[in-house]
CSV table of C-alpha atoms and ligand atoms in Angstrom, one decimal:
chain,number,residue,atom,x,y,z
A,1,MET,CA,0.0,0.0,0.0
A,2,LYS,CA,1.2,3.5,-0.8
A,3,ALA,CA,0.6,6.7,1.2
A,4,VAL,CA,0.2,10.5,0.6
A,5,LEU,CA,0.9,12.7,3.5
A,6,ILE,CA,-0.6,16.2,3.1
A,7,ILE,CA,0.7,18.9,5.4
A,8,MET,CA,-1.1,22.2,5.4
A,9,ASP,CA,1.4,24.4,7.1
A,10,GLY,CA,0.1,26.4,10.2
A,11,LEU,CA,-3.4,25.2,9.5
A,12,GLY,CA,-4.4,25.1,13.2
A,13,ASP,CA,-6.1,28.2,14.7
A,14,ARG,CA,-8.0,29.5,17.6
A,15,PRO,CA,-11.7,30.5,17.8
A,16,LEU,CA,-12.4,33.8,16.0
A,17,ASP,CA,-15.1,36.3,16.7
A,18,GLU,CA,-15.5,37.0,13.0
A,19,PHE,CA,-16.3,33.3,12.5
A,20,LYS,CA,-18.7,33.3,15.5
A,21,GLY,CA,-16.3,31.4,17.7
A,22,LYS,CA,-15.2,28.9,15.0
A,23,THR,CA,-11.6,28.4,14.0
A,24,VAL,CA,-10.7,29.1,10.3
A,25,LEU,CA,-10.7,25.4,9.5
A,26,GLU,CA,-14.1,24.9,11.2
A,27,ALA,CA,-15.5,27.9,9.3
A,28,ALA,CA,-14.2,27.0,5.9
A,29,ALA,CA,-16.1,24.8,3.5
A,30,THR,CA,-13.9,21.7,3.2
A,31,PRO,CA,-16.0,18.9,1.6
A,32,ASN,CA,-13.0,16.9,0.5
A,33,LEU,CA,-11.1,17.0,3.9
A,34,ASP,CA,-14.5,16.1,5.5
A,35,LYS,CA,-14.7,13.1,3.2
A,36,ILE,CA,-11.3,11.9,4.4
A,37,ALA,CA,-12.5,12.3,8.0
A,38,ALA,CA,-15.8,10.7,7.3
A,39,SER,CA,-14.3,7.7,5.6
A,40,GLY,CA,-11.4,7.3,7.9
A,41,ILE,CA,-10.0,7.9,11.4
A,42,SER,CA,-9.3,11.2,13.0
A,43,GLY,CA,-7.4,12.7,16.0
A,44,LEU,CA,-5.2,15.5,17.1
A,45,MET,CA,-1.5,15.7,16.8
A,46,ASP,CA,1.1,17.6,18.9
A,47,SER,CA,4.0,17.6,16.4
A,48,ILE,CA,6.5,17.8,19.2
A,49,ALA,CA,4.7,17.4,22.6
A,50,PRO,CA,1.7,18.9,24.3
A,51,GLY,CA,2.4,22.5,25.3
A,52,VAL,CA,5.4,22.9,23.1
A,53,THR,CA,5.2,25.5,20.3
A,54,PRO,CA,7.0,23.9,17.3
A,55,GLY,CA,9.0,25.5,14.6
A,56,SER,CA,8.3,24.4,11.1
A,57,ASP,CA,11.7,22.7,11.0
A,58,THR,CA,11.5,20.7,14.2
A,59,SER,CA,7.8,19.8,13.6
A,60,HIS,CA,8.6,18.3,10.2
A,61,LEU,CA,11.6,16.4,11.5
A,62,ALA,CA,9.4,14.8,14.2
A,63,ILE,CA,6.6,14.1,11.7
A,64,PHE,CA,9.1,12.2,9.5
A,65,GLY,CA,10.1,10.2,12.5
A,66,LEU,CA,13.4,11.9,13.6
A,67,ASP,CA,13.5,13.2,17.1
A,68,PRO,CA,14.5,16.9,16.8
A,69,GLU,CA,16.3,16.6,20.2
A,70,GLU,CA,18.8,14.4,18.4
A,71,HIS,CA,18.6,15.4,14.8
A,72,TYR,CA,17.9,19.1,14.7
A,73,HIS,CA,21.2,21.0,14.2
A,74,GLY,CA,19.8,24.5,13.4
A,75,ARG,CA,18.0,26.0,10.5
A,76,GLY,CA,21.1,26.5,8.3
A,77,PRO,CA,21.7,23.0,7.0
A,78,LEU,CA,18.0,22.5,6.2
A,79,GLU,CA,17.8,25.7,4.3
A,80,VAL,CA,21.0,25.0,2.4
A,81,LEU,CA,19.8,21.5,1.5
A,82,GLY,CA,16.7,23.2,0.2
A,83,VAL,CA,18.9,25.3,-2.2
A,84,GLY,CA,20.2,22.0,-3.5
A,85,ILE,CA,23.8,22.2,-2.2
A,86,PRO,CA,25.3,18.8,-1.6
A,87,LEU,CA,26.7,18.7,1.9
A,88,LYS,CA,29.5,16.9,3.7
A,89,HIS,CA,29.4,15.9,7.4
A,90,GLY,CA,30.7,18.8,9.4
A,91,ASP,CA,29.9,21.6,7.0
A,92,ILE,CA,28.7,24.8,8.7
A,93,CYS,CA,25.6,26.1,7.0
A,94,PHE,CA,23.7,29.4,7.1
A,95,ARG,CA,20.6,31.0,5.6
A,96,SER,CA,21.7,34.1,3.7
A,97,ASN,CA,20.5,37.2,1.9
A,98,VAL,CA,22.0,39.9,-0.2
A,99,GLY,CA,21.2,43.2,1.3
A,100,THR,CA,22.0,46.9,1.0
A,101,VAL,CA,24.3,48.9,3.3
A,102,ASP,CA,25.6,52.5,3.4
A,103,ASP,CA,29.3,53.2,3.3
A,104,ASP,CA,29.4,53.0,7.2
A,105,MET,CA,27.8,49.5,7.0
A,106,THR,CA,24.4,50.6,8.2
A,107,ILE,CA,21.7,48.4,6.8
A,108,LYS,CA,19.3,50.2,4.5
A,109,ASP,CA,17.4,47.1,3.3
A,110,ARG,CA,18.0,43.5,4.3
A,111,ARG,CA,16.7,42.3,0.9
A,112,ALA,CA,18.3,44.9,-1.5
A,113,GLY,CA,14.9,46.1,-2.7
A,114,ARG,CA,13.9,42.4,-3.2
A,115,ILE,CA,16.6,41.9,-5.8
A,116,GLU,CA,15.5,39.3,-8.3
A,117,SER,CA,18.6,37.1,-8.3
A,118,THR,CA,21.8,36.6,-6.3
A,119,ALA,CA,23.4,34.5,-9.1
A,120,GLU,CA,26.0,37.1,-10.0
A,121,HIS,CA,26.8,37.7,-6.3
A,122,CYS,CA,27.3,34.0,-5.7
A,123,ARG,CA,29.7,33.7,-8.6
A,124,LEU,CA,32.0,36.3,-7.1
A,125,LEU,CA,32.4,34.4,-3.8
A,126,ASP,CA,31.6,30.8,-4.4
A,127,GLY,CA,34.8,28.7,-4.2
A,128,THR,CA,36.8,31.4,-2.4
A,129,LYS,CA,39.1,30.3,0.4
A,130,ILE,CA,39.5,32.4,3.6
A,131,ASP,CA,42.2,31.1,6.1
A,132,GLY,CA,42.0,27.8,4.3
A,133,VAL,CA,38.2,27.5,4.7
A,134,GLU,CA,36.2,27.0,1.5
A,135,ILE,CA,33.3,29.3,1.0
A,136,ILE,CA,30.3,27.8,-0.9
A,137,LEU,CA,27.6,30.2,-1.9
A,138,LYS,CA,24.8,29.3,-4.2
A,139,PRO,CA,21.7,31.3,-5.3
A,140,SER,CA,18.2,30.6,-4.0
A,141,ALA,CA,14.9,32.4,-4.8
A,142,TRP,CA,15.1,36.2,-5.2
A,143,TYR,CA,17.5,37.9,-2.6
A,144,ARG,CA,18.3,34.6,-0.9
A,145,ALA,CA,21.3,32.3,-1.1
A,146,GLY,CA,22.7,29.3,0.7
A,147,LEU,CA,26.1,29.7,2.5
A,148,VAL,CA,28.4,26.9,3.5
A,149,LEU,CA,31.8,26.9,5.3
A,150,ARG,CA,33.8,23.8,4.6
A,151,GLY,CA,37.1,23.0,6.3
A,152,LYS,CA,38.8,21.8,9.4
A,153,GLY,CA,38.3,23.1,12.9
A,154,LEU,CA,35.0,24.9,12.4
A,155,SER,CA,32.1,25.3,14.9
A,156,PRO,CA,28.4,26.1,14.4
A,157,ASN,CA,28.5,27.9,17.8
A,158,VAL,CA,28.8,31.4,16.3
A,159,GLY,CA,26.5,34.4,16.0
A,160,LYS,CA,25.3,36.1,12.8
A,161,ASN,CA,26.0,39.3,11.0
A,162,ASP,CA,22.4,40.0,10.1
A,163,PRO,CA,20.7,42.1,12.8
A,164,LYS,CA,17.3,41.4,11.2
A,165,GLU,CA,16.5,45.2,11.2
A,166,THR,CA,17.3,48.3,9.2
A,167,GLY,CA,19.0,51.5,10.4
A,168,VAL,CA,21.6,49.5,12.4
A,169,LYS,CA,25.1,48.4,11.6
A,170,VAL,CA,25.9,44.9,10.2
A,171,MET,CA,26.9,42.9,13.2
A,172,LYS,CA,30.3,41.5,14.0
A,173,VAL,CA,30.1,37.7,14.2
A,174,LYS,CA,30.9,36.6,17.7
A,175,PRO,CA,32.0,33.1,18.9
A,176,LEU,CA,29.4,31.8,21.3
A,177,ASP,CA,31.9,29.7,23.3
A,178,ASP,CA,35.6,29.9,24.1
A,179,THR,CA,36.8,27.1,21.8
A,180,PRO,CA,39.4,27.8,19.1
A,181,ALA,CA,37.0,26.4,16.5
A,182,ALA,CA,34.3,29.0,17.3
A,183,ALA,CA,36.9,31.8,17.3
A,184,LYS,CA,38.2,30.7,13.9
A,185,THR,CA,34.8,30.4,12.4
A,186,ALA,CA,33.8,33.9,13.6
A,187,LYS,CA,37.0,35.3,12.2
A,188,VAL,CA,36.4,33.7,8.8
A,189,LEU,CA,32.8,35.0,8.8
A,190,ASN,CA,33.9,38.6,9.6
A,191,LYS,CA,36.4,38.4,6.8
A,192,LEU,CA,33.6,37.1,4.5
A,193,THR,CA,31.4,40.1,5.4
A,194,GLU,CA,34.1,42.5,4.5
A,195,LEU,CA,35.0,40.6,1.3
A,196,SER,CA,31.4,40.6,0.2
A,197,TYR,CA,31.1,44.3,0.5
A,198,LYS,CA,34.4,44.8,-1.4
A,199,LYS,CA,33.4,42.5,-4.2
A,200,PHE,CA,29.7,43.4,-4.5
A,201,ARG,CA,30.1,47.2,-4.3
A,202,ASP,CA,31.6,47.7,-7.8
A,203,MET,CA,29.6,45.1,-9.6
A,204,PRO,CA,28.2,46.4,-12.9
A,205,LEU,CA,24.8,45.0,-11.8
A,206,ASN,CA,24.8,47.3,-8.8
A,207,LYS,CA,25.8,50.4,-10.9
A,208,LYS,CA,22.9,49.6,-13.2
A,209,ARG,CA,20.5,49.2,-10.3
A,210,VAL,CA,21.6,52.5,-8.8
A,211,ALA,CA,21.2,54.3,-12.2
A,212,GLU,CA,17.7,52.8,-12.3
A,213,GLY,CA,16.9,54.2,-8.9
A,214,LYS,CA,17.0,50.7,-7.3
A,215,LEU,CA,18.9,49.7,-4.2
A,216,PRO,CA,22.3,47.9,-4.8
A,217,GLY,CA,22.8,44.4,-3.5
A,218,ASN,CA,26.2,45.2,-1.8
A,219,ILE,CA,26.4,43.0,1.3
A,220,LEU,CA,26.1,39.3,2.2
A,221,LEU,CA,24.0,38.8,5.4
A,222,PHE,CA,23.7,35.5,7.1
A,223,ARG,CA,22.2,33.8,10.2
A,224,GLY,CA,21.0,30.4,11.5
A,225,ALA,CA,24.4,28.7,11.8
A,226,GLY,CA,24.2,24.9,12.0
A,227,ARG,CA,26.4,21.9,11.4
A,228,PHE,CA,25.4,19.3,8.8
A,229,VAL,CA,25.1,15.9,10.5
A,230,PRO,CA,23.6,13.3,8.2
A,231,ALA,CA,20.5,11.4,9.5
A,232,PRO,CA,19.2,7.9,8.7
A,233,SER,CA,16.9,8.0,5.7
A,234,LEU,CA,13.2,7.0,5.6
A,235,GLU,CA,14.3,4.1,3.3
A,236,GLU,CA,16.7,2.8,6.0
A,237,ARG,CA,14.2,3.3,8.9
A,238,TYR,CA,11.1,2.0,7.2
A,239,GLY,CA,11.9,-1.2,5.4
A,240,GLY,CA,13.0,0.3,2.0
A,241,MET,CA,10.2,2.9,1.8
A,242,LYS,CA,10.9,5.2,-1.1
A,243,ALA,CA,9.6,8.7,-0.5
A,244,ALA,CA,9.2,11.9,-2.6
A,245,CYS,CA,8.4,15.5,-1.8
A,246,VAL,CA,6.2,18.0,-3.6
A,247,ALA,CA,6.8,21.4,-2.1
A,248,GLY,CA,7.4,25.0,-3.0
A,249,GLY,CA,9.3,26.4,0.0
A,250,GLY,CA,13.0,25.8,0.2
A,251,LEU,CA,13.0,24.8,3.9
A,252,TYR,CA,10.5,21.9,3.2
A,253,LYS,CA,12.6,20.7,0.2
A,254,GLY,CA,15.6,20.8,2.5
A,255,ILE,CA,13.9,18.8,5.3
A,256,ALA,CA,12.8,16.3,2.6
A,257,ARG,CA,16.3,15.9,1.3
A,258,TYR,CA,17.6,15.6,4.9
A,259,VAL,CA,15.3,12.6,5.5
A,260,GLY,CA,16.2,11.0,2.2
A,261,MET,CA,13.3,11.9,0.0
A,262,ASP,CA,13.5,12.7,-3.7
A,263,VAL,CA,12.5,16.3,-4.2
A,264,LEU,CA,10.4,16.7,-7.3
A,265,ASP,CA,10.6,19.9,-9.3
A,266,VAL,CA,7.0,21.2,-9.9
A,267,LYS,CA,6.5,24.2,-12.2
A,268,GLY,CA,4.2,26.7,-10.4
A,269,ALA,CA,4.9,25.4,-6.9
A,270,THR,CA,6.0,28.6,-5.3
A,271,GLY,CA,5.3,28.2,-1.6
A,272,ARG,CA,3.3,31.4,-1.8
A,273,TYR,CA,-0.4,32.4,-2.1
A,274,ASP,CA,-0.2,32.0,-5.9
A,275,SER,CA,1.1,28.4,-5.8
A,276,ASP,CA,-0.4,26.1,-8.4
A,277,TYR,CA,-2.0,23.4,-6.2
A,278,GLY,CA,-3.4,21.6,-9.3
A,279,ALA,CA,0.1,21.1,-10.6
A,280,LYS,CA,1.3,19.9,-7.2
A,281,VAL,CA,-1.5,17.3,-6.9
A,282,LYS,CA,-0.9,16.1,-10.5
A,283,ALA,CA,2.8,15.7,-9.5
A,284,VAL,CA,1.8,13.7,-6.4
A,285,LYS,CA,-0.3,11.3,-8.5
A,286,GLU,CA,2.5,10.9,-11.0
A,287,ALA,CA,5.0,10.2,-8.2
A,288,LEU,CA,2.9,7.5,-6.8
A,289,LYS,CA,3.9,5.3,-9.8
A,290,THR,CA,7.5,5.3,-8.6
A,291,HIS,CA,7.4,6.1,-4.9
A,292,ASP,CA,5.8,4.6,-1.8
A,293,LEU,CA,5.2,7.8,0.2
A,294,ILE,CA,4.5,11.2,-1.2
A,295,PHE,CA,4.8,14.3,1.1
A,296,LEU,CA,2.7,17.2,-0.2
A,297,HIS,CA,3.5,20.4,1.5
A,298,LEU,CA,1.1,23.4,1.2
A,299,LYS,CA,2.3,26.6,2.8
A,300,ALA,CA,-0.3,29.4,2.3
A,301,THR,CA,-2.3,28.7,5.5
A,302,ASP,CA,0.7,29.5,7.6
A,303,SER,CA,1.5,32.7,5.7
A,304,ALA,CA,-2.1,33.9,6.1
A,305,GLY,CA,-2.0,33.1,9.8
A,306,GLU,CA,1.3,35.1,10.1
A,307,ASP,CA,-0.3,37.9,8.1
A,308,MET,CA,-3.2,37.8,10.7
A,309,ASN,CA,-5.7,37.6,7.9
A,310,PRO,CA,-8.5,35.1,8.7
A,311,ALA,CA,-10.5,35.7,5.5
A,312,LEU,CA,-7.4,34.9,3.4
A,313,LYS,CA,-6.5,31.9,5.5
A,314,LYS,CA,-10.1,30.6,5.0
A,315,GLU,CA,-9.8,31.2,1.3
A,316,MET,CA,-6.4,29.2,1.3
A,317,VAL,CA,-7.9,26.3,3.2
A,318,GLU,CA,-10.7,26.1,0.7
A,319,LYS,CA,-8.2,26.3,-2.2
A,320,MET,CA,-6.3,23.4,-0.6
A,321,ASP,CA,-9.4,21.4,-0.1
A,322,SER,CA,-10.5,21.8,-3.7
A,323,ALA,CA,-7.1,20.6,-4.9
A,324,ILE,CA,-7.2,17.6,-2.5
A,325,ALA,CA,-10.3,16.4,-4.3
A,326,GLY,CA,-7.9,15.0,-7.0
A,327,LEU,CA,-6.4,12.6,-4.4
A,328,LEU,CA,-9.7,11.1,-3.1
A,329,GLY,CA,-10.4,7.5,-3.9
A,330,LEU,CA,-7.0,6.4,-5.0
A,331,LYS,CA,-6.6,2.7,-5.0
A,332,ASP,CA,-4.3,1.0,-2.4
A,333,CYS,CA,-3.4,4.4,-1.0
A,334,LEU,CA,-3.5,5.7,2.6
A,335,LEU,CA,-4.4,9.4,2.5
A,336,VAL,CA,-3.3,11.4,5.5
A,337,ALA,CA,-4.2,15.1,6.0
A,338,THR,CA,-2.8,17.2,8.8
A,339,SER,CA,-0.6,20.2,9.7
A,340,ASP,CA,2.7,20.9,11.4
A,341,HIS,CA,1.5,23.4,14.0
A,342,THR,CA,-1.1,26.0,14.9
A,343,THR,CA,-0.6,29.6,13.6
A,344,PRO,CA,-3.5,31.6,15.0
A,345,CYS,CA,-4.6,34.6,13.0
A,346,SER,CA,-5.1,36.4,16.3
A,347,LEU,CA,-1.4,36.0,17.2
A,348,GLY,CA,0.4,36.1,13.9
A,349,HIS,CA,2.9,33.5,15.0
A,350,HIS,CA,3.1,29.8,15.9
A,351,SER,CA,1.4,28.5,19.0
A,352,TYR,CA,1.3,25.3,21.0
A,353,GLU,CA,-2.2,23.8,20.3
A,354,PRO,CA,-2.4,20.4,18.6
A,355,VAL,CA,-3.6,20.1,15.0
A,356,ALA,CA,-6.3,18.2,13.3
A,357,LEU,CA,-5.4,14.9,11.7
A,358,ALA,CA,-7.4,12.4,9.6
A,359,MET,CA,-6.4,9.4,7.5
A,360,ALA,CA,-8.4,7.2,5.2
A,361,GLY,CA,-7.7,4.1,3.2
A,362,ASP,CA,-8.3,0.4,3.0
A,363,GLY,CA,-8.4,-1.3,6.4
A,364,ILE,CA,-8.5,1.8,8.5
A,365,ARG,CA,-10.8,1.5,11.5
A,366,VAL,CA,-13.4,4.2,10.5
A,367,ASP,CA,-14.6,6.3,13.5
A,368,ASP,CA,-17.7,8.6,13.9
A,369,VAL,CA,-16.0,11.8,12.9
A,370,VAL,CA,-17.5,13.3,9.7
A,371,LYS,CA,-16.0,16.8,9.7
A,372,PHE,CA,-12.3,17.8,9.5
A,373,GLY,CA,-11.8,20.4,12.3
A,374,GLU,CA,-9.8,20.9,15.5
A,375,ARG,CA,-12.8,20.1,17.8
A,376,THR,CA,-14.4,17.4,15.6
A,377,CYS,CA,-11.1,15.5,15.2
A,378,ALA,CA,-10.6,15.7,19.0
A,379,LYS,CA,-13.4,13.1,19.2
A,380,GLY,CA,-11.8,10.7,16.8
A,381,GLY,CA,-10.4,7.3,17.2
A,382,LEU,CA,-6.7,8.3,16.9
A,383,HIS,CA,-7.1,10.5,20.0
A,384,ARG,CA,-4.0,12.6,20.6
A,385,ILE,CA,-0.7,11.5,19.1
A,386,ARG,CA,2.7,13.0,18.8
A,387,GLY,CA,4.5,13.8,15.5
A,388,LEU,CA,7.0,11.0,16.2
A,389,ASP,CA,4.1,8.5,16.2
A,390,LEU,CA,2.8,9.4,12.7
A,391,MET,CA,5.4,7.7,10.5
A,392,ASN,CA,5.1,4.6,12.6
A,393,ILE,CA,1.4,4.5,11.9
A,394,ILE,CA,1.8,5.2,8.2
A,395,ALA,CA,4.7,2.7,7.8
A,396,SER,CA,2.8,0.0,9.7
A,397,HIS,CA,-0.4,0.5,7.8
A,398,THR,CA,1.3,0.4,4.5
A,399,GLY,CA,3.3,-2.7,5.4
A,400,PHE,CA,6.8,-1.1,5.6
A,401,LYS,CA,7.2,-1.5,9.4
A,402,LYS,CA,7.4,-5.0,10.6
A,403,LEU,CA,6.4,-6.8,13.8
A,404,TYR,CA,8.2,-5.6,17.0
A,405,GLY,CA,9.2,-8.7,18.8
A,406,ALA,CA,8.1,-12.2,17.7
B,501,LIG,ZN1,5.1,25.4,9.7
């Protein structure tokens, strides 16, 4: 049996006055998600543990069966894997942006006026060596890039140069412990900051941008240091299960690569409000021919929650629900719908409450829940599980996880 795991990011919410005390999911028209609940089993999921507010990174690791306490090494390596940079054990990885600074290194714009590409910037620094440390810098979407430091005696225990605000100076990277490795890494990074300004400042691209009244991309900003430590793949952990990922956002592609999934390139999958869900669902169906588990990530619900826009979040839930119609009734396929965490529109950021979960497919013990919502699913037969339980359930039901004992 195969499986499709649909994660609607930040889907969970709190009761809202504008929806007469219902959550966004409860207020939205979701006939297809309701069909999964009605023909399957439902419950709630704490992606980490009750009362813990999960990040999108730690929650996805747990959902894919890796305990983040052991396998989470910061955001950097996951972002860099999302860019598609092949990593070696021990590489120090960062999320990075090209930004705009004044001559005195005061930040005018962290995204260089949302510069369309960093490809030319990356070419100027990629492959450079600083104190024997190799700098790897590859372009990602828009103003973003993936930064890797490769060499001996490096540490992820360093700060950042990106203050995450404008009108202040680029930060000096500080070692966060008193080891020689942290001191060396900080020194290399501070030299890299200076070198980026020196190399970017006089780029023809920037002269052209300034002439057009645009902000120049003249500084490399970075944050989220983490060491790449490989993890056992889904295939190794679940009896040869081959998994693929359909996602728009770089972080989710990175997490998928980290757990050994094939990341499929889907045209129109942007990770934004305009993402082409039809194309994504089509890609999921195609991938089922070659893979056992397909992870479908849909991001817009989280973005609308962070934008504190209940009407938009509801619209996005309904858009997701319509797309999911294309996955109903697949033969020999377990269909799982859930989220990674709650992002209440009233807060604009993640919160701790568990999320709705429903799964349907041959052999599932169907319960009495007929509507997919936080409070309806709370009455379901799966009760309340943790993220780390989900892959065990999926792998056991699809026959990839064998008897424990004899
Ligand atoms: Zn998330």
